[in-house]
Amino acid sequence: MDIKSTIRVIEGYPIEGISFKDITTLLKNKEAFEESLDLLEKEIKDLDFDYIVGIESRGFIFGAPLADRLNKGFIPIRKPGKLPGEIEKISYDLEYGENELEMHKDALNPGEKVVIVDDLIATGGSAKAAANLIESLGAEVAAFEFLIELEDLNGRDVLNDYKVISVVKYDH
Ligand code: AMP
């Protein structure tokens, strides 16, 4: 099954110059969705880790079923103002503007290991911010896993201290 062919590419969304990878067409196709999870599962099933951490919101779509398949718990990293308990927060720069991510302070204990999951790595900014949040709680990042990698943005370089896995690659 060629899952790449089920991803719809929309040029110029949300702004000019961006080649948007639309995964809704993959998710709607049950064979493609299942194959995506199979490939993601295979790459991390032998790693030593305690939890899957998903980045809101498309990281939840792949992270939660992966956690279930691998018999791990799932921890969400969310956009501001969504989590009800005491939170740890991080701000980081986007290509334009700023973004913030939050997680519950008591979600992880020192020494616990996680795999961080998102749908796509572009510049790597969101992923690096997620790692900083996790490490600020004393926990460790065993790996990053993305369904899609935009290779020419070199997000992997921002994460050069970590194991980085991706399944479908685009030049840009
Ligand atoms: P970054 O922090 O630059 O690695 O951006 C990653 C986040 O932005 C991911 O959560 C993606 O869902 C989203 N994103 C960035 N660029 C694209 C793109 N070209 N197509 C689809 N989603 C994107």
Coordinates of N, CA and C and ligand atoms in Angstrom, one line a residue:
M1 N 0.8 -1.2 0.0 CA 0.0 0.0 0.0 C 0.9 1.3 0.0
D2 N 0.7 2.1 -1.0 CA 1.5 3.4 -1.1 C 0.7 4.5 -0.3
I3 N 1.1 4.7 1.0 CA 0.4 5.6 1.8 C 0.6 7.1 1.3
K4 N 1.8 7.3 0.7 CA 2.1 8.7 0.3 C 1.1 9.2 -0.7
S5 N 0.6 8.3 -1.6 CA -0.4 8.7 -2.6 C -1.7 9.0 -2.0
T6 N -2.0 8.7 -0.8 CA -3.3 9.1 -0.2 C -3.2 10.4 0.6
I7 N -2.0 11.0 0.7 CA -1.9 12.3 1.3 C -2.1 13.4 0.3
R8 N -3.0 14.3 0.6 CA -3.4 15.4 -0.4 C -2.4 16.6 -0.2
V9 N -1.8 17.1 -1.2 CA -0.9 18.2 -1.1 C -1.6 19.4 -1.6
I10 N -1.8 20.5 -0.8 CA -2.4 21.7 -1.2 C -1.4 22.8 -1.1
E11 N -1.1 23.4 -2.3 CA -0.1 24.5 -2.4 C -0.7 25.8 -1.9
G12 N 0.1 26.6 -1.2 CA -0.4 27.9 -0.8 C -1.3 28.0 0.4
Y13 N -1.4 26.9 1.2 CA -2.2 26.9 2.4 C -1.3 26.6 3.6
P14 N -1.4 27.4 4.7 CA -2.4 28.4 4.9 C -1.9 29.8 4.4
I15 N -0.6 29.9 4.0 CA -0.1 31.1 3.4 C 0.7 30.7 2.1
E16 N 0.9 31.7 1.3 CA 1.7 31.5 0.1 C 3.1 30.9 0.4
G17 N 3.5 30.0 -0.4 CA 4.8 29.4 -0.3 C 4.8 28.1 0.5
I18 N 3.7 27.8 1.2 CA 3.6 26.6 2.0 C 3.0 25.5 1.2
S19 N 3.6 24.3 1.1 CA 3.0 23.2 0.5 C 2.4 22.3 1.6
F20 N 1.1 22.4 1.8 CA 0.4 21.8 3.0 C 0.2 20.3 2.7
K21 N 0.6 19.5 3.6 CA 0.3 18.0 3.5 C -0.9 17.7 4.3
D22 N -2.0 17.4 3.6 CA -3.3 17.2 4.2 C -3.5 15.7 4.4
I23 N -3.5 15.4 5.7 CA -3.7 13.9 6.1 C -5.1 13.5 6.2
T24 N -6.1 14.4 6.0 CA -7.5 13.9 6.2 C -7.8 12.9 5.1
T25 N -7.2 13.0 3.9 CA -7.5 12.0 2.9 C -6.9 10.6 3.2
L26 N -5.8 10.6 3.9 CA -5.1 9.4 4.4 C -6.0 8.7 5.5
L27 N -6.4 9.6 6.4 CA -7.2 9.0 7.6 C -8.5 8.4 7.1
K28 N -9.1 9.0 6.1 CA -10.4 8.6 5.6 C -10.3 7.2 4.9
N29 N -9.1 6.9 4.5 CA -8.8 5.6 3.8 C -8.4 4.6 4.8
K30 N -9.3 3.6 5.2 CA -9.0 2.8 6.3 C -7.7 1.9 6.1
E31 N -7.4 1.5 4.9 CA -6.2 0.7 4.6 C -5.0 1.6 4.8
A32 N -5.0 2.9 4.4 CA -3.9 3.8 4.5 C -3.7 4.1 6.0
F33 N -4.7 4.3 6.7 CA -4.6 4.7 8.1 C -4.0 3.5 8.9
E34 N -4.5 2.3 8.6 CA -4.0 1.1 9.3 C -2.5 0.9 8.9
E35 N -2.2 1.0 7.7 CA -0.8 0.8 7.2 C 0.2 1.9 7.9
S36 N -0.3 3.1 8.0 CA 0.5 4.2 8.7 C 0.8 3.7 10.1
L37 N -0.2 3.3 10.8 CA 0.0 2.8 12.2 C 0.9 1.6 12.3
D38 N 0.7 0.7 11.3 CA 1.6 -0.5 11.3 C 3.1 0.0 11.1
L39 N 3.4 0.9 10.2 CA 4.7 1.3 10.0 C 5.3 2.1 11.2
L40 N 4.5 2.9 11.8 CA 4.9 3.7 13.0 C 5.2 2.8 14.1
E41 N 4.3 1.8 14.3 CA 4.4 0.8 15.4 C 5.7 0.0 15.2
K42 N 6.0 -0.5 14.0 CA 7.1 -1.3 13.8 C 8.4 -0.7 14.2
E43 N 8.5 0.7 13.9 CA 9.8 1.4 14.1 C 10.1 1.6 15.6
I44 N 9.0 1.6 16.5 CA 9.3 1.9 17.9 C 9.0 0.7 18.8
K45 N 8.6 -0.4 18.3 CA 8.1 -1.4 19.2 C 9.2 -2.0 20.1
D46 N 10.4 -2.0 19.6 CA 11.5 -2.6 20.4 C 12.3 -1.5 21.2
L47 N 11.9 -0.3 21.2 CA 12.6 0.7 22.0 C 12.1 0.6 23.5
D48 N 13.0 1.1 24.3 CA 12.7 1.1 25.8 C 12.1 2.5 26.1
F49 N 10.7 2.5 26.4 CA 10.1 3.7 26.8 C 8.8 3.4 27.6
D50 N 8.3 4.4 28.3 CA 7.2 4.2 29.2 C 5.9 4.8 28.7
Y51 N 5.9 5.9 27.9 CA 4.7 6.5 27.4 C 4.9 7.1 26.0
I52 N 3.8 7.2 25.3 CA 3.7 8.0 24.1 C 3.2 9.4 24.5
V53 N 3.9 10.4 24.0 CA 3.5 11.8 24.2 C 3.0 12.3 22.8
G54 N 1.8 12.8 22.7 CA 1.3 13.3 21.4 C 1.2 14.8 21.5
I55 N 1.6 15.5 20.4 CA 1.5 16.9 20.3 C 0.1 17.3 19.6
E56 N -0.7 18.2 20.3 CA -2.0 18.6 19.8 C -1.8 19.2 18.4
S57 N -2.7 19.0 17.5 CA -3.8 18.0 17.7 C -3.6 16.8 16.8
R58 N -2.8 16.9 15.7 CA -2.7 15.8 14.8 C -1.7 14.7 15.4
G59 N -0.9 15.1 16.4 CA -0.1 14.1 17.1 C -1.0 13.1 17.9
F60 N -2.2 13.6 18.2 CA -3.1 12.7 19.0 C -3.7 11.6 18.1
I61 N -3.9 12.0 16.8 CA -4.6 11.0 15.9 C -3.7 9.8 15.7
F62 N -2.4 10.0 15.7 CA -1.5 8.8 15.5 C -1.0 8.3 16.9
G63 N -0.8 9.2 17.8 CA -0.2 8.8 19.1 C -1.1 8.0 19.9
A64 N -2.3 8.3 20.0 CA -3.2 7.5 20.9 C -3.4 6.1 20.5
P65 N -3.7 5.8 19.2 CA -3.8 4.4 18.8 C -2.5 3.7 18.9
L66 N -1.4 4.4 18.7 CA -0.1 3.7 18.8 C 0.2 3.3 20.3
A67 N -0.2 4.2 21.2 CA -0.1 3.8 22.6 C -0.9 2.6 22.9
D68 N -2.1 2.5 22.4 CA -2.9 1.4 22.7 C -2.3 0.1 22.1
R69 N -1.9 0.2 20.9 CA -1.3 -1.0 20.2 C 0.0 -1.5 21.0
L70 N 0.8 -0.5 21.6 CA 2.0 -0.9 22.2 C 1.9 -1.1 23.7
N71 N 0.6 -1.0 24.2 CA 0.3 -1.2 25.6 C 1.0 -0.2 26.5
K72 N 1.0 1.0 26.0 CA 1.6 2.1 26.8 C 0.5 3.2 27.1
G73 N 0.8 4.0 28.2 CA -0.1 5.1 28.4 C 0.1 6.2 27.4
F74 N -0.8 7.2 27.3 CA -0.7 8.3 26.4 C -0.8 9.6 27.2
I75 N 0.1 10.5 26.8 CA 0.2 11.8 27.5 C 0.0 12.9 26.5
P76 N -0.9 13.8 26.6 CA -1.1 14.9 25.6 C -0.2 16.2 26.0
I77 N 0.4 16.8 25.0 CA 0.9 18.1 25.1 C -0.1 19.0 24.3
R78 N -0.6 20.0 25.0 CA -1.7 20.8 24.5 C -1.4 22.2 24.2
K79 N -2.3 22.8 23.4 CA -2.2 24.3 23.2 C -2.7 25.0 24.4
P80 N -2.4 26.3 24.6 CA -2.6 27.0 25.9 C -4.1 26.9 26.3
G81 N -4.3 26.8 27.7 CA -5.6 26.9 28.3 C -6.5 25.7 28.2
K82 N -6.0 24.6 27.8 CA -6.8 23.4 27.7 C -6.7 22.4 28.8
L83 N -5.6 22.4 29.6 CA -5.4 21.4 30.6 C -5.8 22.0 32.0
P84 N -6.6 21.2 32.7 CA -7.2 21.7 34.0 C -6.3 21.7 35.2
G85 N -5.2 20.9 35.2 CA -4.3 20.8 36.4 C -3.2 21.8 36.3
E86 N -2.2 21.6 37.3 CA -1.1 22.5 37.3 C -0.2 22.2 36.0
I87 N 0.2 23.2 35.3 CA 0.9 23.0 34.0 C 2.3 23.5 34.0
E88 N 3.1 23.0 33.1 CA 4.4 23.4 32.7 C 4.2 24.0 31.3
K89 N 4.8 25.2 31.0 CA 4.5 25.8 29.8 C 5.8 26.2 29.0
I90 N 5.8 26.2 27.7 CA 6.9 26.6 26.9 C 6.5 27.5 25.8
S91 N 7.2 28.6 25.5 CA 7.0 29.4 24.3 C 8.1 29.2 23.3
Y92 N 7.8 29.2 22.1 CA 8.8 29.1 21.1 C 8.4 29.8 19.8
D93 N 9.4 30.2 19.0 CA 9.2 31.0 17.8 C 8.7 30.1 16.6
L94 N 7.8 30.5 15.8 CA 7.4 29.9 14.6 C 8.0 30.7 13.4
E95 N 7.8 30.2 12.2 CA 8.3 31.0 11.0 C 7.9 32.4 11.1
Y96 N 6.6 32.6 11.5 CA 6.1 33.9 11.8 C 5.3 33.8 13.1
G97 N 5.6 34.7 14.1 CA 4.9 34.7 15.3 C 5.5 33.8 16.3
E98 N 4.6 33.5 17.4 CA 5.0 32.6 18.5 C 4.0 31.6 18.8
N99 N 4.4 30.5 19.4 CA 3.4 29.5 19.8 C 3.7 29.1 21.3
E100 N 2.7 28.5 21.9 CA 3.0 28.0 23.3 C 2.4 26.5 23.4
L101 N 3.1 25.7 24.2 CA 2.6 24.4 24.4 C 2.6 24.1 25.9
E102 N 1.7 23.3 26.4 CA 1.6 23.0 27.8 C 1.4 21.5 28.1
M103 N 1.9 21.1 29.3 CA 1.6 19.7 29.7 C 1.4 19.8 31.2
H104 N 0.7 18.7 31.7 CA 0.5 18.7 33.2 C 1.9 18.4 33.9
K105 N 2.1 19.1 34.9 CA 3.4 19.0 35.7 C 3.5 17.6 36.3
D106 N 2.4 16.9 36.6 CA 2.5 15.6 37.3 C 2.3 14.5 36.2
A107 N 2.4 14.8 34.9 CA 2.2 13.8 33.9 C 3.4 12.8 33.8
L108 N 4.6 13.3 34.2 CA 5.8 12.4 34.1 C 6.6 12.6 35.4
N109 N 7.3 11.5 35.8 CA 8.2 11.5 36.9 C 9.6 11.5 36.3
P110 N 10.6 12.0 37.1 CA 12.0 12.0 36.7 C 12.4 10.6 36.3
G111 N 13.1 10.5 35.2 CA 13.7 9.2 34.7 C 12.8 8.4 33.8
E112 N 11.5 8.8 33.7 CA 10.6 8.1 32.8 C 11.0 8.5 31.4
K113 N 10.7 7.5 30.4 CA 11.1 7.7 29.0 C 9.9 7.8 28.2
V114 N 9.9 8.7 27.2 CA 8.8 8.8 26.3 C 9.2 8.8 24.8
V115 N 8.3 8.5 23.9 CA 8.4 8.7 22.5 C 7.4 9.8 22.2
I116 N 7.9 10.9 21.5 CA 7.1 12.0 21.1 C 6.6 11.8 19.7
V117 N 5.2 11.9 19.5 CA 4.6 11.6 18.2 C 3.9 12.8 17.7
D118 N 4.2 13.2 16.4 CA 3.4 14.2 15.7 C 3.2 13.7 14.3
D119 N 2.3 14.4 13.6 CA 2.0 14.0 12.2 C 3.1 14.3 11.3
L120 N 3.8 15.5 11.5 CA 4.7 16.0 10.5 C 5.8 16.8 11.2
I121 N 7.1 16.7 10.7 CA 8.2 17.6 11.1 C 8.5 18.5 10.0
A122 N 8.4 19.8 10.3 CA 8.8 20.8 9.3 C 10.1 21.4 9.8
T123 N 10.1 22.5 10.5 CA 11.3 23.1 11.1 C 11.9 22.4 12.3
G124 N 11.0 21.6 12.9 CA 11.4 20.9 14.2 C 11.2 21.7 15.4
G125 N 10.7 23.0 15.3 CA 10.5 23.9 16.4 C 9.5 23.3 17.5
S126 N 8.4 22.8 17.0 CA 7.4 22.2 17.9 C 7.9 21.0 18.7
A127 N 8.6 20.2 17.9 CA 9.2 18.9 18.5 C 10.2 19.3 19.6
K128 N 11.1 20.2 19.3 CA 12.1 20.7 20.2 C 11.5 21.2 21.5
A129 N 10.5 22.1 21.3 CA 9.8 22.6 22.4 C 9.1 21.5 23.3
A130 N 8.6 20.5 22.6 CA 8.0 19.4 23.4 C 9.1 18.7 24.2
A131 N 10.3 18.5 23.6 CA 11.4 17.8 24.3 C 11.8 18.7 25.5
N132 N 11.9 20.0 25.3 CA 12.2 20.9 26.5 C 11.3 20.7 27.6
L133 N 10.0 20.7 27.3 CA 8.9 20.5 28.3 C 9.1 19.2 29.1
I134 N 9.3 18.2 28.4 CA 9.5 16.8 29.0 C 10.8 16.8 29.9
E135 N 11.8 17.4 29.4 CA 13.1 17.4 30.1 C 13.0 18.3 31.3
S136 N 12.2 19.4 31.3 CA 12.0 20.2 32.4 C 11.3 19.5 33.6
L137 N 10.7 18.4 33.3 CA 10.0 17.6 34.3 C 11.0 16.5 34.8
G138 N 12.2 16.4 34.2 CA 13.2 15.4 34.6 C 13.0 14.1 33.8
A139 N 12.1 14.1 32.9 CA 11.9 12.8 32.1 C 12.8 12.9 30.8
E140 N 12.8 11.8 30.1 CA 13.7 11.6 28.9 C 13.0 11.3 27.7
V141 N 13.6 11.8 26.5 CA 13.0 11.5 25.2 C 13.8 10.3 24.6
A142 N 13.1 9.2 24.5 CA 13.7 8.0 23.9 C 13.8 8.2 22.3
A143 N 12.8 8.8 21.7 CA 12.8 9.0 20.3 C 11.7 10.0 19.9
F144 N 11.8 10.6 18.7 CA 10.7 11.3 18.1 C 10.2 10.5 16.9
E145 N 8.9 10.5 16.7 CA 8.4 9.7 15.6 C 7.3 10.6 14.9
F146 N 7.5 10.7 13.5 CA 6.6 11.5 12.7 C 6.1 10.7 11.5
L147 N 4.9 10.9 11.1 CA 4.5 10.2 9.9 C 5.2 10.8 8.7
I148 N 5.3 12.1 8.7 CA 5.8 12.8 7.5 C 7.0 13.7 7.9
E149 N 8.0 13.7 7.0 CA 9.2 14.6 7.2 C 9.3 15.5 6.0
L150 N 9.5 16.8 6.2 CA 9.8 17.7 5.1 C 11.3 17.9 5.1
E151 N 12.0 17.2 4.2 CA 13.5 17.1 4.4 C 14.2 18.4 4.2
D152 N 13.8 19.2 3.3 CA 14.6 20.4 3.0 C 14.5 21.4 4.1
L153 N 13.6 21.3 5.1 CA 13.6 22.2 6.2 C 14.5 21.8 7.3
N154 N 15.2 20.7 7.2 CA 16.2 20.2 8.1 C 15.8 20.2 9.6
G155 N 14.6 19.9 9.8 CA 14.1 19.8 11.2 C 14.9 18.8 12.0
R156 N 15.4 17.8 11.4 CA 16.2 16.8 12.0 C 17.4 17.4 12.7
D157 N 18.0 18.4 12.1 CA 19.2 19.1 12.6 C 18.9 19.7 14.0
V158 N 17.7 20.2 14.2 CA 17.3 20.8 15.4 C 17.2 19.8 16.5
L159 N 17.0 18.5 16.1 CA 16.8 17.4 17.0 C 18.1 16.5 17.0
N160 N 19.2 17.0 16.7 CA 20.4 16.2 16.4 C 20.9 15.3 17.6
D161 N 20.4 15.7 18.8 CA 20.8 14.9 20.0 C 19.9 13.7 20.2
Y162 N 18.9 13.5 19.3 CA 17.8 12.5 19.6 C 17.7 11.5 18.4
K163 N 17.1 10.4 18.7 CA 16.7 9.5 17.6 C 15.4 10.0 16.9
V164 N 15.5 10.2 15.6 CA 14.3 10.8 14.9 C 13.9 9.8 13.8
I165 N 12.6 9.4 13.9 CA 12.0 8.4 12.9 C 10.9 9.1 12.1
S166 N 10.9 8.9 10.8 CA 9.8 9.3 10.0 C 9.6 8.3 8.9
V167 N 8.3 8.3 8.4 CA 7.9 7.2 7.5 C 7.7 7.6 6.1
V168 N 7.2 8.8 5.9 CA 7.0 9.3 4.5 C 7.8 10.6 4.4
K169 N 8.6 10.7 3.3 CA 9.5 11.9 3.2 C 9.0 12.7 1.9
Y170 N 9.1 14.0 2.1 CA 8.9 14.9 1.0 C 10.2 15.8 0.9
D171 N 10.5 16.3 -0.3 CA 11.7 17.3 -0.4 C 11.3 18.6 0.4
H172 N 10.0 19.0 0.2 CA 9.6 20.2 0.8 C 8.1 20.2 1.1
Ligands
AMP1 P1 7.5 22.6 12.9 O1 7.4 23.0 14.3 O2 7.9 23.7 12.0 O3 8.2 21.3 12.7 O4 6.0 22.3 12.4 C1 5.4 21.2 12.7 C2 3.9 21.3 13.0 O5 3.2 22.2 12.0 C3 3.2 20.0 12.8 O6 2.4 19.8 14.0 C4 2.4 20.0 11.5 O7 1.2 19.5 11.8 C5 2.4 21.5 11.1 N1 2.9 21.8 9.8 C6 4.0 22.5 9.5 N2 4.2 22.5 8.1 C7 3.2 21.8 7.6 C8 2.9 21.5 6.2 N3 3.7 21.9 5.2 N4 1.8 20.7 6.0 C9 1.1 20.3 7.1 N5 1.3 20.6 8.4 C10 2.4 21.3 8.6

